[in-house]
PDB file of C-alpha atoms in Angstrom:
ATOM      1  CA  MET O  24       0.023   0.006  -0.010  1.00  0.00           C
ATOM      2  CA  GLN O  25       2.860   2.432   0.890  1.00  0.00           C
ATOM      3  CA  ALA O  26       4.497   1.791  -2.548  1.00  0.00           C
ATOM      4  CA  PHE O  27       1.151   2.490  -4.188  1.00  0.00           C
ATOM      5  CA  LEU O  28       0.595   5.736  -2.338  1.00  0.00           C
ATOM      6  CA  THR O  29       4.093   6.941  -3.037  1.00  0.00           C
ATOM      7  CA  ALA O  30       3.700   6.241  -6.732  1.00  0.00           C
ATOM      8  CA  ILE O  31       0.485   8.283  -7.044  1.00  0.00           C
ATOM      9  CA  THR O  32       1.784  11.195  -4.946  1.00  0.00           C
ATOM     10  CA  GLU O  33       3.605  14.247  -6.208  1.00  0.00           C
ATOM     11  CA  PRO O  34       7.383  14.147  -5.536  1.00  0.00           C
ATOM     12  CA  ALA O  35       6.961  17.050  -3.017  1.00  0.00           C
ATOM     13  CA  GLN O  36       4.304  15.110  -1.046  1.00  0.00           C
ATOM     14  CA  ALA O  37       5.949  11.669  -1.374  1.00  0.00           C
ATOM     15  CA  GLY O  38       7.404  11.832   2.117  1.00  0.00           C
ATOM     16  CA  ASN O  39       3.944  11.680   3.694  1.00  0.00           C
ATOM     17  CA  PRO O  40       1.419  10.336   1.186  1.00  0.00           C
ATOM     18  CA  SER O  41      -2.263   9.685   1.860  1.00  0.00           C
ATOM     19  CA  PRO O  42      -5.221   8.365  -0.116  1.00  0.00           C
ATOM     20  CA  GLN O  43      -6.557  11.921  -0.509  1.00  0.00           C
ATOM     21  CA  HIS O  44      -3.330  12.968  -2.375  1.00  0.00           C
ATOM     22  CA  GLY O  45      -3.859  10.180  -4.867  1.00  0.00           C
ATOM     23  CA  GLU O  46      -7.473  10.801  -5.693  1.00  0.00           C
ATOM     24  CA  GLY O  47      -8.093  11.179  -9.400  1.00  0.00           C
ATOM     25  CA  ARG O  48      -4.509  10.274 -10.317  1.00  0.00           C
ATOM     26  CA  TRP O  49      -3.519   7.546 -12.901  1.00  0.00           C
ATOM     27  CA  VAL O  50      -0.841   4.851 -12.398  1.00  0.00           C
ATOM     28  CA  TRP O  51       0.405   1.817 -14.254  1.00  0.00           C
ATOM     29  CA  VAL O  52       0.017  -1.309 -12.127  1.00  0.00           C
ATOM     30  CA  HIS O  53       1.825  -4.539 -12.715  1.00  0.00           C
ATOM     31  CA  VAL O  54      -0.397  -7.326 -11.441  1.00  0.00           C
ATOM     32  CA  GLU O  55       0.457 -10.985 -11.101  1.00  0.00           C
ATOM     33  CA  TRP O  56      -1.642 -13.909  -9.914  1.00  0.00           C
ATOM     34  CA  SER O  57      -0.375 -16.025  -6.939  1.00  0.00           C
ATOM     35  CA  GLN O  58      -1.839 -19.140  -5.517  1.00  0.00           C
ATOM     36  CA  TYR O  59      -2.423 -19.608  -1.801  1.00  0.00           C
ATOM     37  CA  GLN O  60      -4.131 -22.611  -0.237  1.00  0.00           C
ATOM     38  CA  GLY O  61      -5.490 -23.682  -3.574  1.00  0.00           C
ATOM     39  CA  ARG O  62      -7.024 -20.336  -4.446  1.00  0.00           C
ATOM     40  CA  TRP O  63      -5.706 -17.685  -6.790  1.00  0.00           C
ATOM     41  CA  PHE O  64      -5.311 -14.062  -5.788  1.00  0.00           C
ATOM     42  CA  PRO O  65      -4.166 -10.902  -7.692  1.00  0.00           C
ATOM     43  CA  ARG O  66      -0.903  -9.448  -6.383  1.00  0.00           C
ATOM     44  CA  VAL O  67       0.372  -5.994  -7.203  1.00  0.00           C
ATOM     45  CA  LYS O  68       4.013  -6.468  -8.121  1.00  0.00           C
ATOM     46  CA  ARG O  69       4.973  -2.982  -9.197  1.00  0.00           C
ATOM     47  CA  VAL O  70       3.344   0.362  -9.333  1.00  0.00           C
ATOM     48  CA  TYR O  71       4.542   2.958 -11.845  1.00  0.00           C
ATOM     49  CA  PRO O  72       3.605   6.661 -11.630  1.00  0.00           C
ATOM     50  CA  LEU O  73       2.148   7.907 -14.856  1.00  0.00           C
ATOM     51  CA  ASP O  74       3.811  11.240 -14.181  1.00  0.00           C
ATOM     52  CA  ALA O  75       7.410  11.765 -15.247  1.00  0.00           C
ATOM     53  CA  TYR O  76       9.044  11.377 -11.808  1.00  0.00           C
ATOM     54  CA  GLN O  77      12.763  11.637 -11.854  1.00  0.00           C
ATOM     55  CA  PRO O  78      14.132   9.475  -8.971  1.00  0.00           C
ATOM     56  CA  MET O  79      16.899  10.851  -6.751  1.00  0.00           C
ATOM     57  CA  ALA O  80      19.749   9.118  -4.957  1.00  0.00           C
ATOM     58  CA  LYS O  81      17.864   9.249  -1.686  1.00  0.00           C
ATOM     59  CA  ASP O  82      15.163   7.010  -3.207  1.00  0.00           C
ATOM     60  CA  PHE O  83      17.693   4.224  -3.434  1.00  0.00           C
ATOM     61  CA  CYS O  84      19.430   4.766  -0.142  1.00  0.00           C
ATOM     62  CA  ILE O  85      19.283   1.942   2.306  1.00  0.00           C
ATOM     63  CA  ALA O  86      20.755   2.034   5.846  1.00  0.00           C
ATOM     64  CA  THR O  87      24.023   0.195   6.218  1.00  0.00           C
ATOM     65  CA  ASP O  88      24.197  -0.215  10.001  1.00  0.00           C
ATOM     66  CA  HIS O  89      22.644  -3.683   9.957  1.00  0.00           C
ATOM     67  CA  TRP O  90      22.261  -6.046   6.990  1.00  0.00           C
ATOM     68  CA  ASP O  91      21.081  -8.989   8.938  1.00  0.00           C
ATOM     69  CA  LYS O  92      18.226 -11.120   7.501  1.00  0.00           C
ATOM     70  CA  GLY O  93      14.886  -9.715   8.557  1.00  0.00           C
ATOM     71  CA  ASN O  94      16.331  -6.349   9.487  1.00  0.00           C
ATOM     72  CA  ASN O  95      14.291  -3.284   8.472  1.00  0.00           C
ATOM     73  CA  SER O  96      17.099  -2.178   6.182  1.00  0.00           C
ATOM     74  CA  VAL O  97      17.040  -5.475   4.323  1.00  0.00           C
ATOM     75  CA  ASN O  98      13.224  -5.518   4.180  1.00  0.00           C
ATOM     76  CA  HIS O  99      13.263  -2.017   2.766  1.00  0.00           C
ATOM     77  CA  ALA O 100      15.818  -2.980   0.100  1.00  0.00           C
ATOM     78  CA  VAL O 101      13.783  -6.076  -0.962  1.00  0.00           C
ATOM     79  CA  ALA O 102      10.602  -4.051  -1.227  1.00  0.00           C
ATOM     80  CA  LEU O 103      12.315  -1.407  -3.236  1.00  0.00           C
ATOM     81  CA  ALA O 104      13.708  -4.008  -5.681  1.00  0.00           C
ATOM     82  CA  ASN O 105      10.388  -5.732  -5.946  1.00  0.00           C
ATOM     83  CA  TYR O 106       8.201  -2.731  -6.555  1.00  0.00           C
ATOM     84  CA  SER O 107      10.446  -0.412  -8.568  1.00  0.00           C
ATOM     85  CA  PRO O 108      11.195  -0.814 -12.323  1.00  0.00           C
ATOM     86  CA  TYR O 109      14.915  -0.173 -11.782  1.00  0.00           C
ATOM     87  CA  PRO O 110      17.821  -2.718 -12.042  1.00  0.00           C
ATOM     88  CA  VAL O 111      18.742  -4.896  -9.035  1.00  0.00           C
ATOM     89  CA  LEU O 112      22.150  -5.716  -7.686  1.00  0.00           C
ATOM     90  CA  LEU O 113      22.575  -8.589  -5.209  1.00  0.00           C
ATOM     91  CA  ALA O 114      25.304  -7.791  -2.643  1.00  0.00           C
ATOM     92  CA  ASP O 115      26.847  -9.931   0.070  1.00  0.00           C
ATOM     93  CA  THR O 116      26.041  -8.612   3.546  1.00  0.00           C
ATOM     94  CA  GLN O 117      29.745  -8.182   4.259  1.00  0.00           C
ATOM     95  CA  GLU O 118      29.746  -5.424   1.646  1.00  0.00           C
ATOM     96  CA  LYS O 119      27.447  -3.113   3.705  1.00  0.00           C
ATOM     97  CA  ASN O 120      30.190  -0.420   3.883  1.00  0.00           C
ATOM     98  CA  SER O 121      31.357  -0.736   0.325  1.00  0.00           C
ATOM     99  CA  PRO O 122      31.586   2.263  -1.966  1.00  0.00           C
ATOM    100  CA  MET O 123      29.240   0.369  -4.262  1.00  0.00           C
ATOM    101  CA  ASN O 124      26.276   1.421  -2.117  1.00  0.00           C
ATOM    102  CA  GLN O 125      26.821   5.138  -2.996  1.00  0.00           C
ATOM    103  CA  TYR O 126      27.422   4.290  -6.570  1.00  0.00           C
ATOM    104  CA  CYS O 127      24.097   2.428  -6.737  1.00  0.00           C
ATOM    105  CA  GLU O 128      22.197   5.268  -5.024  1.00  0.00           C
ATOM    106  CA  GLU O 129      23.572   7.774  -7.533  1.00  0.00           C
ATOM    107  CA  ASN O 130      22.805   5.507 -10.552  1.00  0.00           C
ATOM    108  CA  HIS O 131      19.353   4.359  -9.511  1.00  0.00           C
ATOM    109  CA  ILE O 132      20.324   0.696  -8.798  1.00  0.00           C
ATOM    110  CA  CYS O 133      18.469  -1.242  -6.137  1.00  0.00           C
ATOM    111  CA  VAL O 134      20.853  -3.080  -3.828  1.00  0.00           C
ATOM    112  CA  VAL O 135      19.545  -6.261  -2.159  1.00  0.00           C
ATOM    113  CA  PRO O 136      21.789  -7.679   0.627  1.00  0.00           C
ATOM    114  CA  ILE O 137      22.182 -11.436   0.511  1.00  0.00           C
ATOM    115  CA  SER O 138      23.892 -13.600   3.080  1.00  0.00           C
ATOM    116  CA  GLY O 139      26.449 -16.275   2.078  1.00  0.00           C
ATOM    117  CA  MET O 140      26.936 -15.345  -1.591  1.00  0.00           C
ATOM    118  CA  THR O 141      29.688 -17.016  -3.652  1.00  0.00           C
ATOM    119  CA  GLY O 142      31.245 -13.660  -4.205  1.00  0.00           C
ATOM    120  CA  ASP O 143      30.285 -10.060  -3.486  1.00  0.00           C
ATOM    121  CA  TYR O 144      28.066  -8.977  -6.294  1.00  0.00           C
ATOM    122  CA  MET O 145      25.902 -10.357  -9.089  1.00  0.00           C
ATOM    123  CA  ARG O 146      22.684  -9.559 -10.982  1.00  0.00           C
ATOM    124  CA  PRO O 147      19.604 -11.825 -10.516  1.00  0.00           C
ATOM    125  CA  ASN O 148      20.141 -14.659 -12.964  1.00  0.00           C
ATOM    126  CA  GLY O 149      23.489 -13.123 -13.995  1.00  0.00           C
ATOM    127  CA  ARG O 150      26.310 -15.033 -15.530  1.00  0.00           C
ATOM    128  CA  ILE O 151      29.147 -13.246 -13.695  1.00  0.00           C
ATOM    129  CA  ILE O 152      29.897 -13.095  -9.942  1.00  0.00           C
ATOM    130  CA  VAL O 153      32.246 -10.344  -8.797  1.00  0.00           C
ATOM    131  CA  ASP O 154      34.506 -10.485  -5.764  1.00  0.00           C
ATOM    132  CA  ARG O 155      35.613  -6.957  -4.853  1.00  0.00           C
ATOM    133  CA  LYS O 156      39.117  -6.319  -3.465  1.00  0.00           C
ATOM    134  CA  ASP O 157      39.955  -3.002  -1.935  1.00  0.00           C
ATOM    135  CA  SER O 158      43.681  -3.237  -2.647  1.00  0.00           C
ATOM    136  CA  LEU O 159      46.527  -5.399  -3.869  1.00  0.00           C
ATOM    137  CA  SER O 160      47.443  -6.005  -0.246  1.00  0.00           C
ATOM    138  CA  GLU O 161      43.994  -7.508   0.409  1.00  0.00           C
ATOM    139  CA  LEU O 162      44.430  -9.704  -2.646  1.00  0.00           C
ATOM    140  CA  TYR O 163      47.787 -10.861  -1.381  1.00  0.00           C
ATOM    141  CA  HIS O 164      46.489 -11.585   2.028  1.00  0.00           C
ATOM    142  CA  ASN O 165      43.619 -13.646   0.682  1.00  0.00           C
ATOM    143  CA  PHE O 166      45.737 -15.812  -1.648  1.00  0.00           C
ATOM    144  CA  SER O 167      48.876 -16.215   0.421  1.00  0.00           C
ATOM    145  CA  LYS O 168      47.179 -18.143   3.235  1.00  0.00           C
ATOM    146  CA  GLY O 169      46.248 -21.786   2.757  1.00  0.00           C
ATOM    147  CA  THR O 170      42.894 -21.472   4.549  1.00  0.00           C
ATOM    148  CA  SER O 171      41.817 -18.373   2.518  1.00  0.00           C
ATOM    149  CA  TRP O 172      43.062 -19.950  -0.700  1.00  0.00           C
ATOM    150  CA  ALA O 173      40.931 -23.074   0.041  1.00  0.00           C
ATOM    151  CA  SER O 174      37.753 -20.909   0.500  1.00  0.00           C
ATOM    152  CA  TYR O 175      38.383 -19.201  -2.841  1.00  0.00           C
ATOM    153  CA  ALA O 176      38.801 -22.634  -4.454  1.00  0.00           C
ATOM    154  CA  VAL O 177      35.337 -23.547  -3.137  1.00  0.00           C
ATOM    155  CA  ALA O 178      33.915 -20.289  -4.405  1.00  0.00           C
ATOM    156  CA  ALA O 179      35.268 -20.957  -7.928  1.00  0.00           C
ATOM    157  CA  GLN O 180      33.827 -24.480  -7.895  1.00  0.00           C
ATOM    158  CA  LEU O 181      30.452 -23.172  -6.789  1.00  0.00           C
ATOM    159  CA  ALA O 182      30.428 -20.553  -9.482  1.00  0.00           C
ATOM    160  CA  GLY O 183      31.418 -23.198 -12.049  1.00  0.00           C
ATOM    161  CA  ALA O 184      28.686 -25.557 -10.877  1.00  0.00           C
ATOM    162  CA  GLU O 185      26.166 -22.724 -11.562  1.00  0.00           C
ATOM    163  CA  GLY O 186      27.686 -22.056 -14.974  1.00  0.00           C
ATOM    164  CA  LYS O 187      29.002 -18.653 -13.912  1.00  0.00           C
ATOM    165  CA  LYS O 188      32.349 -16.888 -14.009  1.00  0.00           C
ATOM    166  CA  LEU O 189      34.052 -15.595 -10.869  1.00  0.00           C
ATOM    167  CA  VAL O 190      35.718 -12.293 -11.470  1.00  0.00           C
ATOM    168  CA  PHE O 191      37.974 -10.547  -8.976  1.00  0.00           C
ATOM    169  CA  VAL O 192      37.921  -6.774  -9.356  1.00  0.00           C
ATOM    170  CA  ILE O 193      40.883  -5.300  -7.630  1.00  0.00           C
ATOM    171  CA  ALA O 194      41.251  -1.523  -6.898  1.00  0.00           C
ATOM    172  CA  VAL O 195      44.692  -0.297  -7.580  1.00  0.00           C
ATOM    173  CA  ASP O 196      46.393   3.128  -7.158  1.00  0.00           C
ATOM    174  CA  PRO O 197      48.554   4.814  -9.773  1.00  0.00           C
ATOM    175  CA  GLU O 198      51.743   4.180  -7.745  1.00  0.00           C
ATOM    176  CA  ASP O 199      51.027   0.424  -7.832  1.00  0.00           C
ATOM    177  CA  ASN O 200      51.899   0.294 -11.553  1.00  0.00           C
ATOM    178  CA  VAL O 201      49.611  -2.708 -12.019  1.00  0.00           C
ATOM    179  CA  ARG O 202      47.103  -2.830 -14.856  1.00  0.00           C
ATOM    180  CA  CYS O 203      47.112  -6.521 -15.631  1.00  0.00           C
ATOM    181  CA  LEU O 204      48.118  -9.791 -14.037  1.00  0.00           C
ATOM    182  CA  ASN O 205      51.588  -9.936 -15.354  1.00  0.00           C
ATOM    183  CA  ASP O 206      52.362  -6.507 -13.879  1.00  0.00           C
ATOM    184  CA  LEU O 207      52.362  -8.102 -10.483  1.00  0.00           C
ATOM    185  CA  SER O 208      55.838  -9.550 -11.175  1.00  0.00           C
ATOM    186  CA  ASN O 209      57.265  -6.073 -10.433  1.00  0.00           C
ATOM    187  CA  TRP O 210      55.015  -5.091  -7.513  1.00  0.00           C
ATOM    188  CA  GLN O 211      55.883  -5.017  -3.869  1.00  0.00           C
ATOM    189  CA  GLY O 212      53.750  -3.885  -0.995  1.00  0.00           C
ATOM    190  CA  GLN O 213      53.902  -3.545   2.737  1.00  0.00           C
ATOM    191  CA  LEU O 214      51.234  -5.279   4.789  1.00  0.00           C
ATOM    192  CA  PRO O 215      49.762  -3.866   8.075  1.00  0.00           C
ATOM    193  CA  ASN O 216      52.104  -6.185   9.971  1.00  0.00           C
ATOM    194  CA  GLU O 217      55.055  -4.705   8.112  1.00  0.00           C
ATOM    195  CA  THR O 218      55.516  -7.856   6.081  1.00  0.00           C
ATOM    196  CA  ILE O 219      56.717  -7.213   2.521  1.00  0.00           C
ATOM    197  CA  ALA O 220      54.339  -8.647  -0.040  1.00  0.00           C
ATOM    198  CA  ASN O 221      56.131 -10.166  -3.022  1.00  0.00           C
ATOM    199  CA  GLY O 222      54.278  -9.643  -6.221  1.00  0.00           C
ATOM    200  CA  ALA O 223      56.066 -12.405  -8.113  1.00  0.00           C
ATOM    201  CA  ASN O 224      54.921 -14.956  -5.527  1.00  0.00           C
ATOM    202  CA  LEU O 225      51.344 -13.599  -5.756  1.00  0.00           C
ATOM    203  CA  LEU O 226      51.486 -13.876  -9.480  1.00  0.00           C
ATOM    204  CA  GLY O 227      52.408 -17.432  -9.273  1.00  0.00           C
ATOM    205  CA  GLN O 228      49.521 -18.189  -6.882  1.00  0.00           C
ATOM    206  CA  LEU O 229      46.936 -16.472  -9.089  1.00  0.00           C
ATOM    207  CA  LYS O 230      48.111 -18.245 -12.249  1.00  0.00           C
ATOM    208  CA  ARG O 231      47.937 -21.605 -10.490  1.00  0.00           C
ATOM    209  CA  TYR O 232      44.418 -20.711  -9.315  1.00  0.00           C
ATOM    210  CA  GLN O 233      43.311 -19.723 -12.793  1.00  0.00           C
ATOM    211  CA  LYS O 234      44.795 -22.971 -14.198  1.00  0.00           C
ATOM    212  CA  LEU O 235      42.782 -24.970 -11.722  1.00  0.00           C
ATOM    213  CA  PHE O 236      39.635 -22.962 -12.183  1.00  0.00           C
ATOM    214  CA  PRO O 237      39.399 -21.577 -15.719  1.00  0.00           C
ATOM    215  CA  ASN O 238      36.125 -19.871 -14.950  1.00  0.00           C
ATOM    216  CA  THR O 239      37.997 -17.229 -12.850  1.00  0.00           C
ATOM    217  CA  ARG O 240      39.508 -13.859 -13.899  1.00  0.00           C
ATOM    218  CA  PHE O 241      41.411 -11.045 -12.268  1.00  0.00           C
ATOM    219  CA  TYR O 242      40.642  -7.458 -13.252  1.00  0.00           C
ATOM    220  CA  PHE O 243      42.744  -4.603 -12.048  1.00  0.00           C
ATOM    221  CA  VAL O 244      41.199  -1.079 -12.209  1.00  0.00           C
ATOM    222  CA  LEU O 245      42.007   2.294 -10.792  1.00  0.00           C
ATOM    223  CA  ARG O 246      40.151   2.837  -7.525  1.00  0.00           C
ATOM    224  CA  TYR O 247      37.933   5.675  -8.747  1.00  0.00           C
ATOM    225  CA  ALA O 248      36.636   3.458 -11.507  1.00  0.00           C
ATOM    226  CA  GLN O 249      36.109   0.283  -9.547  1.00  0.00           C
ATOM    227  CA  CYS O 250      32.373   0.578  -8.879  1.00  0.00           C
ATOM    228  CA  ALA O 251      31.549   1.319 -12.548  1.00  0.00           C
ATOM    229  CA  ALA O 252      33.724  -1.648 -13.576  1.00  0.00           C
ATOM    230  CA  ILE O 253      31.805  -3.934 -11.169  1.00  0.00           C
ATOM    231  CA  TRP O 254      28.434  -2.823 -12.542  1.00  0.00           C
ATOM    232  CA  ARG O 255      29.585  -3.162 -16.124  1.00  0.00           C
ATOM    233  CA  LEU O 256      30.846  -6.764 -15.469  1.00  0.00           C
ATOM    234  CA  VAL O 257      27.761  -8.024 -13.655  1.00  0.00           C
ATOM    235  CA  CYS O 258      25.598  -6.705 -16.518  1.00  0.00           C
ATOM    236  CA  THR O 259      27.609  -8.684 -19.123  1.00  0.00           C
TER     237      THR O 259
END
């Protein structure tokens, strides 16, 4: 009902809609039939305002303090995705503080938090799963430890079983001088514990990983362009 009232209300009134505001106004309603206890009922799936309403970033903003299943933030996100005509991005709950949230708000994309995803992002019924890495140091940390490597091996196999590709999108800075996988051979970085990360060793690990799991890719992109790259990939 709230989605219906919002759709038929002028943008200036949308914060506090009422049936009186919608009187005499036209909307497009997407109705589907659902079965319950052997009987069929009409269900309003989406409501489109007939007016030319231009959505704003705040319309796609969901709180990021809690992304637990059943939380109001998650319920809000699911309702927004279900009732709006805009594209949907599934996001792992661990990505609640990711810069992708702001990107989606600004580009009118509905984010739906999902627990236990194979990666971090994908479209519903998409063919590509994206795992976002915030830096080369994070990538090194994930693939230099046996336990972490094993978990990514499972992720690649799960993606393969679903007929999907698992693509790692790594944010890099200009001083890293890394634009492709082979550039790692000349990269060195310092980890938080002051350990020196050896790029040549990392390159060997990643090539071994790709050889074992040919449905995986590593994509290096400048930090400012990472979010756009993720969205472009999941839409492929």
